[in-house]
Amino acid sequence: MAPLAPSYLDLQISRAINGRILDDTRLRVTTVPHAINSREYDGRPICDGRTSCVPLCSTRARYDAMVHLERAMRLGAVLRTQAVVTRLELDESRNRVTRVHYIRWNSKGDTFTPHPAPPVSAQVVILAANGIENPMILLRSKAANKSGTVGCYLMDHPIKQSVALAPQKLFPFRGPQTTSNIEAFRDGEFRKRYGAFKTSIKNDGWSTNPASLWPRGVAVPAKGQRDDFPGTIVHLVENWGYVGKGLREKLEDHATRQITLNSACEQLPIKENCVTESANLDLAGITRPQIHYRLNKDPYVVGSFNQIVKLHNFVFDSLKIPAQDRYFVSPDAPDALIYGGSGHIMGTTRMGNSVSDSVVTRDCRSHDHRNLFVVGSSVFPTGATANPTSTIAALALRTAAHIVEERKKGSFNS
Ligand SMILES: Cc1cc2nc3c(=O)[nH]c(=O)nc-3n(C[C@H](O)[C@H](O)[C@H](O)COP(=O)(O)OP(=O)(O)OC[C@H]3O[C@@H](n4cnc5c(N)ncnc54)[C@H](O)[C@@H]3O)c2cc1C
Ligand code: SF4
């Protein structure tokens, strides 16, 4: 499929920075690979570019797992909704998972009622509950953990985001949230010293920010802040007295000049960043995950964040944006990083060749139980900078092909 069309904003940044050099690195704006239709495809429409992709794409131009789930159900797969897997039952003598235990639940208002359900058995069991719950199910079951690494090496792509108000109109709010990236710092000799990163040019203005101060955020800035300062519409009405036509004109002028650069950086797999079982139980009566996760003072991430700030300022300089119209463009103190999470939960059931330091094989098969597979970004041994889902899909396809072959050979028969 052809790439999605670059936004007007992408083109302005390409014009300003393409071919220029920052710290021996040549910059270039490139297209983002997407699972979003750039033409009618597979019974789903072309993207209409209204920038409302998170939490969902209402037109279904963007692929999501429902597409294949619906097909599987038409072929006879059974979907049990409101079902929480609590643990796996093992037959250690035969090296197998024998049954999957789960509960059903329903809720009314604040009341959550779990119901016991009979366990299910299967020839092959595949966990696909993402980077927190994949390891939690294994930990609760005391399964697949001969290496002692289940839950360890938790990674995300920590985000450093800067925003600015350009003097010229850049017309964000067209296209999916990102159509172009600056990927010059995805790899290089510098990775010996600090993490790689990729920079997304955001098409959704100032909509997203960890500080929650932006127009669609929640906080109203204190009186005395400029009328261009990030904040909600209430700031403009209550603190500045904008109403009616004046408010509309102010919003129109502001929203068309907003720019956000969002850089997601590589984080090294560190064993102490991990998911463990907490002593607390949740409403379903199963142990909650306890997350141990630290970025502050990690020199690899701190170094990357410093370089990110340099690049963001370079782009803003190239667009001739004055210093007072930029926010979050100073390096943070190493022990007080201002960062956001990507929601890319990686590394907690890592893939590897060695039984002693990994949980699954290259085919996402447990080293310890021959009929157990774990899919998703929890198997990633490292995180690099790319958003994970295309890799997750590719690995799922490889796992499925492997399972089909192994079934033909009778590998899962008792
Ligand atoms: C805000 C946000 C934006 C993102 N944007 C991008 C992006 O632009 N590009 C990209 O590549 N990735 C992106 N990601 C990451 C992407 O969402 C994940 O990589 C992807 O959803 C993982 O798919 P999955 O099927 O492995 O896990 P999930 O989509 O998390 O699905 C796991 C399922 O397992 C269920 N489950 C969990 N525990 C249990 C249990 N005990 N019993 C039964 N069911 C259970 C959950 O309810 C869920 O339905 C984003 C994530 C977030 C949060
Ligand atoms: S902009 Fe986003 S939400 Fe809108 S059609 Fe395209 S992918 Fe879907």
Short mmCIF file of C-alpha atoms and ligand atoms in Angstrom, two decimals:
data_model
loop_
_atom_site.label_atom_id
_atom_site.label_comp_id
_atom_site.label_asym_id
_atom_site.label_seq_id
_atom_site.Cartn_x
_atom_site.Cartn_y
_atom_site.Cartn_z
CA MET A 1 0.00 0.00 0.00
CA ALA A 2 1.28 3.50 -0.79
CA PRO A 3 2.31 5.63 2.20
CA LEU A 4 -0.20 7.99 3.78
CA ALA A 5 0.07 11.50 2.39
CA PRO A 6 2.37 13.75 4.47
CA SER A 7 0.60 16.57 6.30
CA TYR A 8 1.19 20.25 5.50
CA LEU A 9 3.11 20.46 8.79
CA ASP A 10 5.38 17.55 7.71
CA LEU A 11 6.15 19.36 4.46
CA GLN A 12 7.05 22.61 6.24
CA ILE A 13 9.47 20.76 8.55
CA SER A 14 10.95 18.77 5.61
CA ARG A 15 11.61 22.05 3.81
CA ALA A 16 13.24 23.55 6.91
CA ILE A 17 15.57 20.68 7.93
CA ASN A 18 16.08 18.09 5.16
CA GLY A 19 19.79 17.60 4.43
CA ARG A 20 20.97 19.77 7.31
CA ILE A 21 23.50 18.38 9.82
CA LEU A 22 23.18 18.14 13.60
CA ASP A 23 26.18 16.61 15.44
CA ASP A 24 27.51 14.85 12.31
CA THR A 25 24.07 13.41 11.60
CA ARG A 26 22.17 14.31 8.43
CA LEU A 27 18.50 15.04 9.15
CA ARG A 28 15.63 13.93 6.96
CA VAL A 29 11.87 13.73 7.40
CA THR A 30 10.58 10.25 6.47
CA THR A 31 7.20 8.53 6.17
CA VAL A 32 5.84 6.50 9.10
CA PRO A 33 4.85 2.93 8.28
CA HIS A 34 1.23 2.49 9.36
CA ALA A 35 -1.46 -0.20 9.53
CA ILE A 36 -3.85 2.49 8.25
CA ASN A 37 -5.44 2.32 4.81
CA SER A 38 -4.09 4.81 2.28
CA ARG A 39 -6.69 3.41 -0.13
CA GLU A 40 -9.79 1.27 0.21
CA TYR A 41 -8.53 -2.14 1.24
CA ASP A 42 -9.90 -5.36 2.68
CA GLY A 43 -13.46 -4.02 2.92
CA ARG A 44 -12.33 -1.04 4.98
CA PRO A 45 -12.22 2.63 3.86
CA ILE A 46 -9.37 5.05 3.21
CA CYS A 47 -8.28 7.15 6.23
CA ASP A 48 -10.32 10.38 6.41
CA GLY A 49 -7.63 12.26 8.34
CA ARG A 50 -9.62 13.64 11.28
CA THR A 51 -6.83 12.91 13.78
CA SER A 52 -9.01 11.07 16.29
CA CYS A 53 -7.15 7.73 16.17
CA VAL A 54 -6.64 7.26 19.93
CA PRO A 55 -8.52 5.64 21.55
CA LEU A 56 -10.12 4.25 18.40
CA CYS A 57 -10.64 4.71 14.70
CA SER A 58 -14.38 4.91 14.15
CA THR A 59 -14.17 4.34 10.37
CA ARG A 60 -11.96 1.23 10.74
CA ALA A 61 -9.45 2.65 8.24
CA ARG A 62 -6.91 1.75 10.89
CA TYR A 63 -6.36 -1.98 11.36
CA ASP A 64 -7.01 -3.42 14.79
CA ALA A 65 -7.12 -6.96 16.09
CA MET A 66 -10.94 -7.07 15.80
CA VAL A 67 -10.50 -7.48 12.03
CA HIS A 68 -9.01 -10.93 12.43
CA LEU A 69 -10.95 -11.78 15.58
CA GLU A 70 -14.19 -11.41 13.64
CA ARG A 71 -12.84 -13.67 10.88
CA ALA A 72 -11.73 -16.29 13.39
CA MET A 73 -15.19 -16.25 14.97
CA ARG A 74 -16.82 -16.71 11.57
CA LEU A 75 -14.63 -19.82 11.23
CA GLY A 76 -15.84 -21.16 14.57
CA ALA A 77 -13.56 -19.63 17.22
CA VAL A 78 -15.35 -19.01 20.51
CA LEU A 79 -14.79 -15.70 22.31
CA ARG A 80 -15.48 -15.65 26.06
CA THR A 81 -15.85 -12.06 27.14
CA GLN A 82 -15.54 -10.82 30.73
CA ALA A 83 -13.19 -13.68 31.42
CA VAL A 84 -10.00 -13.26 33.44
CA VAL A 85 -7.38 -15.99 33.29
CA THR A 86 -6.11 -16.58 36.79
CA ARG A 87 -3.56 -19.38 36.36
CA LEU A 88 -2.35 -22.32 34.30
CA GLU A 89 -2.41 -25.87 35.60
CA LEU A 90 0.76 -27.84 34.89
CA ASP A 91 1.70 -31.46 34.50
CA GLU A 92 5.41 -31.21 35.26
CA SER A 93 6.02 -34.91 34.55
CA ARG A 94 4.85 -34.43 30.95
CA ASN A 95 6.27 -30.95 30.55
CA ARG A 96 2.83 -29.57 29.64
CA VAL A 97 0.16 -27.07 30.52
CA THR A 98 -3.00 -29.10 31.02
CA ARG A 99 -5.72 -26.59 31.89
CA VAL A 100 -6.38 -22.85 31.97
CA HIS A 101 -8.26 -21.53 35.01
CA TYR A 102 -10.34 -18.41 34.65
CA ILE A 103 -13.25 -16.54 36.19
CA ARG A 104 -16.19 -14.73 34.59
CA TRP A 105 -17.41 -11.43 36.02
CA ASN A 106 -20.06 -8.81 35.70
CA SER A 107 -20.32 -5.35 37.18
CA LYS A 108 -23.01 -2.87 38.10
CA GLY A 109 -21.96 0.61 39.18
CA ASP A 110 -19.09 0.07 41.58
CA THR A 111 -20.00 -3.55 42.28
CA PHE A 112 -17.86 -6.17 40.64
CA THR A 113 -19.05 -9.75 40.92
CA PRO A 114 -16.71 -12.60 39.95
CA HIS A 115 -18.18 -16.01 39.07
CA PRO A 116 -16.20 -19.23 39.01
CA ALA A 117 -16.04 -20.95 35.60
CA PRO A 118 -14.94 -24.50 34.80
CA PRO A 119 -11.30 -24.60 33.60
CA VAL A 120 -10.62 -25.26 29.92
CA SER A 121 -8.13 -27.72 28.52
CA ALA A 122 -6.38 -27.58 25.17
CA GLN A 123 -3.63 -29.22 23.19
CA VAL A 124 -1.87 -25.86 22.78
CA VAL A 125 -2.11 -22.83 25.08
CA ILE A 126 -1.14 -19.34 23.83
CA LEU A 127 -0.86 -16.39 26.20
CA ALA A 128 -1.46 -13.02 24.52
CA ALA A 129 -2.22 -10.77 27.51
CA ASN A 130 0.58 -8.19 26.91
CA GLY A 131 3.60 -7.24 28.97
CA ILE A 132 2.08 -7.00 32.44
CA GLU A 133 -0.43 -9.85 32.47
CA ASN A 134 1.61 -12.40 30.45
CA PRO A 135 4.23 -12.57 33.22
CA MET A 136 1.55 -12.28 35.95
CA ILE A 137 -0.29 -15.36 34.69
CA LEU A 138 3.03 -17.25 34.60
CA LEU A 139 4.07 -16.04 38.06
CA ARG A 140 0.70 -16.95 39.59
CA SER A 141 1.04 -20.41 38.01
CA LYS A 142 4.72 -20.88 38.92
CA ALA A 143 5.17 -21.69 35.23
CA ALA A 144 7.86 -21.18 32.56
CA ASN A 145 10.27 -19.65 35.04
CA LYS A 146 13.25 -22.00 35.25
CA SER A 147 15.38 -19.02 34.18
CA GLY A 148 14.05 -16.86 37.03
CA THR A 149 13.51 -14.03 34.52
CA VAL A 150 9.70 -13.99 34.18
CA GLY A 151 8.60 -10.39 34.81
CA CYS A 152 12.15 -8.99 34.52
CA TYR A 153 13.60 -6.50 31.97
CA LEU A 154 10.46 -4.36 31.70
CA MET A 155 10.91 -1.64 29.07
CA ASP A 156 8.89 1.16 27.47
CA HIS A 157 9.86 3.87 25.03
CA PRO A 158 10.16 6.86 27.38
CA ILE A 159 8.90 10.00 25.68
CA LYS A 160 10.32 13.49 25.79
CA GLN A 161 7.90 15.94 24.26
CA SER A 162 8.34 19.63 23.43
CA VAL A 163 5.74 22.05 22.13
CA ALA A 164 5.89 25.42 20.47
CA LEU A 165 3.70 28.04 18.87
CA ALA A 166 5.00 28.88 15.40
CA PRO A 167 4.74 32.45 14.06
CA GLN A 168 3.37 31.02 10.79
CA LYS A 169 0.28 28.83 10.32
CA LEU A 170 1.18 25.11 10.18
CA PHE A 171 -2.39 23.75 10.09
CA PRO A 172 -2.18 20.70 12.38
CA PHE A 173 -5.24 18.49 13.06
CA ARG A 174 -5.20 16.82 9.63
CA GLY A 175 -4.19 13.20 9.04
CA PRO A 176 -3.67 10.48 11.61
CA GLN A 177 -1.70 11.62 14.63
CA THR A 178 1.64 11.13 12.92
CA THR A 179 2.46 10.81 9.24
CA SER A 180 6.18 11.63 9.35
CA ASN A 181 9.15 11.08 11.63
CA ILE A 182 12.73 12.27 11.96
CA GLU A 183 14.59 8.97 12.33
CA ALA A 184 18.20 10.18 11.99
CA PHE A 185 19.03 9.17 15.58
CA ARG A 186 17.65 5.64 15.37
CA ASP A 187 21.13 4.19 15.08
CA GLY A 188 24.75 5.25 15.17
CA GLU A 189 28.03 5.12 17.04
CA PHE A 190 26.43 7.30 19.78
CA ARG A 191 24.43 4.27 20.99
CA LYS A 192 27.53 3.22 22.94
CA ARG A 193 26.85 6.26 25.11
CA TYR A 194 23.15 7.09 25.00
CA GLY A 195 19.90 5.66 23.72
CA ALA A 196 18.61 5.87 20.17
CA PHE A 197 15.43 7.82 19.57
CA LYS A 198 12.93 8.62 16.87
CA THR A 199 11.05 11.89 16.67
CA SER A 200 7.41 12.00 15.64
CA ILE A 201 6.00 15.15 14.09
CA LYS A 202 2.56 15.27 15.71
CA ASN A 203 -0.48 16.18 13.66
CA ASP A 204 -2.65 16.69 16.75
CA GLY A 205 -1.39 20.09 17.87
CA TRP A 206 -0.93 20.37 21.62
CA SER A 207 -3.51 17.68 22.42
CA THR A 208 -1.22 15.29 24.25
CA ASN A 209 1.20 16.10 26.98
CA PRO A 210 2.29 14.42 30.19
CA ALA A 211 1.89 17.72 32.03
CA SER A 212 -1.90 17.69 31.28
CA LEU A 213 -1.83 21.41 30.82
CA TRP A 214 -2.69 21.61 27.15
CA PRO A 215 -5.94 22.73 25.55
CA ARG A 216 -7.55 19.33 25.92
CA GLY A 217 -5.89 18.81 29.31
CA VAL A 218 -7.36 19.46 32.73
CA ALA A 219 -5.34 22.20 34.41
CA VAL A 220 -6.11 25.91 34.17
CA PRO A 221 -2.90 27.97 34.43
CA ALA A 222 -2.61 30.53 37.22
CA LYS A 223 -3.68 34.10 36.42
CA GLY A 224 -0.86 36.15 34.96
CA GLN A 225 0.25 33.58 32.40
CA ARG A 226 0.19 34.78 28.76
CA ASP A 227 -2.89 34.06 26.70
CA ASP A 228 -0.72 31.86 24.47
CA PHE A 229 0.40 29.76 27.43
CA PRO A 230 -0.64 26.09 27.35
CA GLY A 231 -3.90 25.52 29.18
CA THR A 232 -7.55 24.77 28.75
CA ILE A 233 -10.16 26.98 27.07
CA VAL A 234 -11.30 27.93 30.57
CA HIS A 235 -7.97 29.78 30.93
CA LEU A 236 -8.87 31.98 27.97
CA VAL A 237 -12.39 32.64 29.27
CA GLU A 238 -11.84 32.97 32.99
CA ASN A 239 -8.35 34.50 33.14
CA TRP A 240 -8.42 36.51 29.92
CA GLY A 241 -12.08 37.31 29.37
CA TYR A 242 -12.28 35.89 25.83
CA VAL A 243 -15.88 35.07 24.80
CA GLY A 244 -17.92 34.75 21.57
CA LYS A 245 -16.22 35.92 18.37
CA GLY A 246 -13.03 36.93 20.23
CA LEU A 247 -12.71 33.44 21.72
CA ARG A 248 -13.32 31.78 18.35
CA GLU A 249 -10.68 33.95 16.68
CA LYS A 250 -8.17 33.32 19.46
CA LEU A 251 -8.68 29.55 19.24
CA GLU A 252 -8.49 29.60 15.46
CA ASP A 253 -5.24 31.57 15.52
CA HIS A 254 -3.71 29.43 18.29
CA ALA A 255 -4.79 25.97 17.09
CA THR A 256 -3.44 26.51 13.58
CA ARG A 257 0.07 27.35 14.87
CA GLN A 258 0.54 24.58 17.47
CA ILE A 259 3.41 22.15 16.98
CA THR A 260 4.47 19.17 19.09
CA LEU A 261 7.61 17.09 18.65
CA ASN A 262 7.44 13.76 20.41
CA SER A 263 10.62 11.72 20.74
CA ALA A 264 10.53 8.14 22.00
CA CYS A 265 13.83 6.72 23.17
CA GLU A 266 15.43 3.35 23.54
CA GLN A 267 15.74 1.98 27.03
CA LEU A 268 18.17 -0.79 27.94
CA PRO A 269 16.78 -4.04 29.39
CA ILE A 270 17.58 -3.75 33.11
CA LYS A 271 16.69 -6.75 35.26
CA GLU A 272 15.54 -4.65 38.23
CA ASN A 273 12.86 -2.94 36.10
CA CYS A 274 10.27 -5.64 36.52
CA VAL A 275 6.77 -6.90 37.24
CA THR A 276 6.36 -9.01 40.39
CA GLU A 277 3.40 -10.39 42.32
CA SER A 278 2.14 -8.02 44.98
CA ALA A 279 0.73 -9.32 48.27
CA ASN A 280 -2.53 -7.45 47.51
CA LEU A 281 -5.46 -9.11 45.81
CA ASP A 282 -7.68 -7.38 43.24
CA LEU A 283 -11.49 -7.56 43.09
CA ALA A 284 -11.28 -10.88 41.25
CA GLY A 285 -9.24 -12.32 44.13
CA ILE A 286 -5.99 -12.64 42.18
CA THR A 287 -2.65 -11.06 42.99
CA ARG A 288 -2.08 -7.59 41.63
CA PRO A 289 1.07 -6.78 39.68
CA GLN A 290 3.69 -4.70 41.42
CA ILE A 291 5.72 -2.61 38.98
CA HIS A 292 9.34 -1.70 39.74
CA TYR A 293 10.43 0.85 37.17
CA ARG A 294 13.02 3.59 37.29
CA LEU A 295 14.32 5.95 34.62
CA ASN A 296 15.77 8.77 36.66
CA LYS A 297 19.57 8.77 36.78
CA ASP A 298 19.76 6.12 34.03
CA PRO A 299 22.64 7.71 32.06
CA TYR A 300 21.55 5.98 28.83
CA VAL A 301 18.11 7.61 28.93
CA VAL A 302 19.32 10.93 30.38
CA GLY A 303 21.89 11.24 27.54
CA SER A 304 19.22 10.47 24.97
CA PHE A 305 16.85 13.06 26.46
CA ASN A 306 19.62 15.72 26.27
CA GLN A 307 20.16 14.94 22.58
CA ILE A 308 16.38 15.00 21.99
CA VAL A 309 16.15 18.50 23.45
CA LYS A 310 18.96 19.58 21.09
CA LEU A 311 17.08 18.21 18.07
CA HIS A 312 13.76 19.77 19.14
CA ASN A 313 15.45 23.17 19.49
CA PHE A 314 17.17 22.70 16.12
CA VAL A 315 13.78 22.12 14.44
CA PHE A 316 12.19 25.06 16.25
CA ASP A 317 15.18 27.26 15.27
CA SER A 318 14.75 26.15 11.65
CA LEU A 319 11.10 27.25 11.78
CA LYS A 320 12.22 30.57 13.33
CA ILE A 321 10.11 30.07 16.47
CA PRO A 322 11.13 32.58 19.20
CA ALA A 323 12.41 31.16 22.51
CA GLN A 324 9.43 32.45 24.54
CA ASP A 325 7.04 30.40 22.38
CA ARG A 326 8.71 27.04 23.17
CA TYR A 327 7.95 24.80 26.15
CA PHE A 328 9.87 21.81 27.56
CA VAL A 329 13.00 22.58 25.56
CA SER A 330 15.55 22.61 28.39
CA PRO A 331 17.43 19.52 29.58
CA ASP A 332 15.91 18.03 32.76
CA ALA A 333 17.91 17.35 35.92
CA PRO A 334 19.11 13.70 35.70
CA ASP A 335 17.10 12.75 38.80
CA ALA A 336 13.91 14.61 37.78
CA LEU A 337 13.22 13.72 34.18
CA ILE A 338 9.93 14.98 32.76
CA TYR A 339 8.79 12.10 30.62
CA GLY A 340 5.73 10.30 29.35
CA GLY A 341 5.17 6.62 28.73
CA SER A 342 4.45 5.21 25.27
CA GLY A 343 2.29 2.33 26.51
CA HIS A 344 4.72 -0.04 24.77
CA ILE A 345 5.13 -2.68 27.47
CA MET A 346 8.11 -4.83 26.50
CA GLY A 347 10.54 -7.41 27.76
CA THR A 348 8.90 -9.32 30.63
CA THR A 349 8.92 -12.82 29.07
CA ARG A 350 12.01 -12.38 26.92
CA MET A 351 13.00 -14.44 23.90
CA GLY A 352 16.39 -16.13 23.73
CA ASN A 353 18.37 -19.22 22.86
CA SER A 354 19.43 -20.02 26.39
CA VAL A 355 17.10 -21.70 28.87
CA SER A 356 19.04 -20.05 31.67
CA ASP A 357 18.30 -16.40 30.80
CA SER A 358 15.17 -16.32 28.68
CA VAL A 359 11.55 -17.49 28.82
CA VAL A 360 10.65 -18.34 25.20
CA THR A 361 12.38 -19.59 22.05
CA ARG A 362 12.54 -17.75 18.71
CA ASP A 363 9.11 -19.25 17.97
CA CYS A 364 7.65 -17.79 21.19
CA ARG A 365 7.46 -21.27 22.69
CA SER A 366 8.15 -21.71 26.39
CA HIS A 367 11.54 -23.33 27.09
CA ASP A 368 9.92 -25.18 29.98
CA HIS A 369 6.50 -26.37 28.71
CA ARG A 370 6.30 -27.74 25.19
CA ASN A 371 2.63 -26.82 24.52
CA LEU A 372 2.80 -23.25 25.91
CA PHE A 373 3.37 -20.15 23.73
CA VAL A 374 3.62 -16.50 24.78
CA VAL A 375 3.08 -13.81 22.13
CA GLY A 376 3.25 -10.02 22.22
CA SER A 377 5.90 -7.44 23.05
CA SER A 378 6.65 -9.19 26.35
CA VAL A 379 8.97 -11.44 24.30
CA PHE A 380 11.14 -8.55 23.05
CA PRO A 381 14.71 -8.87 24.41
CA THR A 382 15.43 -5.23 23.49
CA GLY A 383 13.16 -2.34 22.60
CA ALA A 384 15.02 -0.13 20.07
CA THR A 385 12.80 2.82 19.02
CA ALA A 386 10.07 1.50 16.72
CA ASN A 387 6.48 1.22 17.94
CA PRO A 388 6.04 -2.47 18.66
CA THR A 389 2.82 -3.67 17.05
CA SER A 390 4.05 -4.52 13.54
CA THR A 391 6.77 -6.67 15.12
CA ILE A 392 4.19 -8.24 17.45
CA ALA A 393 2.07 -9.13 14.40
CA ALA A 394 5.06 -10.53 12.50
CA LEU A 395 6.06 -12.69 15.46
CA ALA A 396 2.46 -13.88 15.89
CA LEU A 397 2.42 -15.00 12.25
CA ARG A 398 5.74 -16.83 12.72
CA THR A 399 4.43 -18.48 15.90
CA ALA A 400 1.21 -19.55 14.16
CA ALA A 401 3.18 -21.11 11.28
CA HIS A 402 5.40 -22.92 13.78
CA ILE A 403 2.39 -24.28 15.69
CA VAL A 404 0.81 -25.57 12.45
CA GLU A 405 4.07 -27.35 11.52
CA GLU A 406 4.53 -28.82 15.00
CA ARG A 407 0.95 -30.07 15.07
CA LYS A 408 1.53 -31.86 11.80
CA LYS A 409 4.52 -33.57 13.40
CA GLY A 410 2.39 -34.55 16.41
CA SER A 411 4.63 -32.58 18.83
CA PHE A 412 1.71 -31.64 21.06
CA ASN A 413 0.21 -35.11 21.41
CA SER A 414 0.43 -36.32 24.98
C1 LIG B 1 -2.02 5.09 24.07
C2 LIG B 1 -1.30 4.02 23.29
C3 LIG B 1 -0.92 4.28 21.98
C4 LIG B 1 -0.25 3.30 21.25
N1 LIG B 1 0.12 3.58 19.97
C5 LIG B 1 0.79 2.66 19.27
C6 LIG B 1 1.21 2.93 17.95
O1 LIG B 1 0.97 4.01 17.40
N2 LIG B 1 1.88 1.97 17.26
C7 LIG B 1 2.17 0.77 17.83
O2 LIG B 1 2.80 -0.08 17.17
N3 LIG B 1 1.77 0.47 19.09
C8 LIG B 1 1.11 1.38 19.81
N4 LIG B 1 0.72 1.09 21.11
C9 LIG B 1 1.02 -0.24 21.64
C10 LIG B 1 -0.06 -1.22 21.20
O3 LIG B 1 -1.31 -0.82 21.73
C11 LIG B 1 0.30 -2.62 21.72
O4 LIG B 1 1.59 -2.98 21.25
C12 LIG B 1 -0.70 -3.65 21.22
O5 LIG B 1 -2.02 -3.34 21.61
C13 LIG B 1 -0.33 -5.00 21.83
O6 LIG B 1 -1.23 -5.95 21.35
P1 LIG B 1 -1.50 -7.26 22.20
O7 LIG B 1 -2.63 -7.95 21.53
O8 LIG B 1 -0.21 -7.99 22.41
O9 LIG B 1 -1.92 -6.74 23.64
P2 LIG B 1 -3.24 -5.92 24.06
O10 LIG B 1 -3.74 -5.10 22.93
O11 LIG B 1 -2.89 -5.22 25.35
O12 LIG B 1 -4.29 -7.06 24.33
C14 LIG B 1 -4.15 -7.91 25.46
C15 LIG B 1 -5.54 -8.40 25.81
O13 LIG B 1 -5.41 -9.36 26.87
C16 LIG B 1 -6.45 -9.13 27.80
N5 LIG B 1 -6.02 -9.66 29.11
C17 LIG B 1 -5.07 -9.16 29.94
N6 LIG B 1 -4.96 -9.93 31.03
C18 LIG B 1 -5.84 -10.95 30.89
C19 LIG B 1 -6.19 -12.07 31.71
N7 LIG B 1 -5.58 -12.32 32.88
N8 LIG B 1 -7.18 -12.89 31.27
C20 LIG B 1 -7.81 -12.66 30.07
N9 LIG B 1 -7.51 -11.61 29.25
C21 LIG B 1 -6.53 -10.78 29.68
C22 LIG B 1 -6.65 -7.62 27.80
O14 LIG B 1 -7.94 -7.29 28.27
C23 LIG B 1 -6.47 -7.30 26.31
O15 LIG B 1 -7.68 -7.39 25.61
C24 LIG B 1 0.05 2.05 21.85
C25 LIG B 1 -0.34 1.80 23.17
C26 LIG B 1 -1.00 2.78 23.89
C27 LIG B 1 -1.40 2.47 25.32
S1 SF4 B 2 -7.37 9.86 11.09
FE1 SF4 B 2 -7.18 8.15 12.52
S2 SF4 B 2 -9.27 7.86 13.29
FE2 SF4 B 2 -9.45 9.10 11.42
S3 SF4 B 2 -9.78 7.57 9.76
FE3 SF4 B 2 -7.58 7.99 9.87
S4 SF4 B 2 -6.81 6.34 11.21
FE4 SF4 B 2 -9.03 6.45 11.55
#
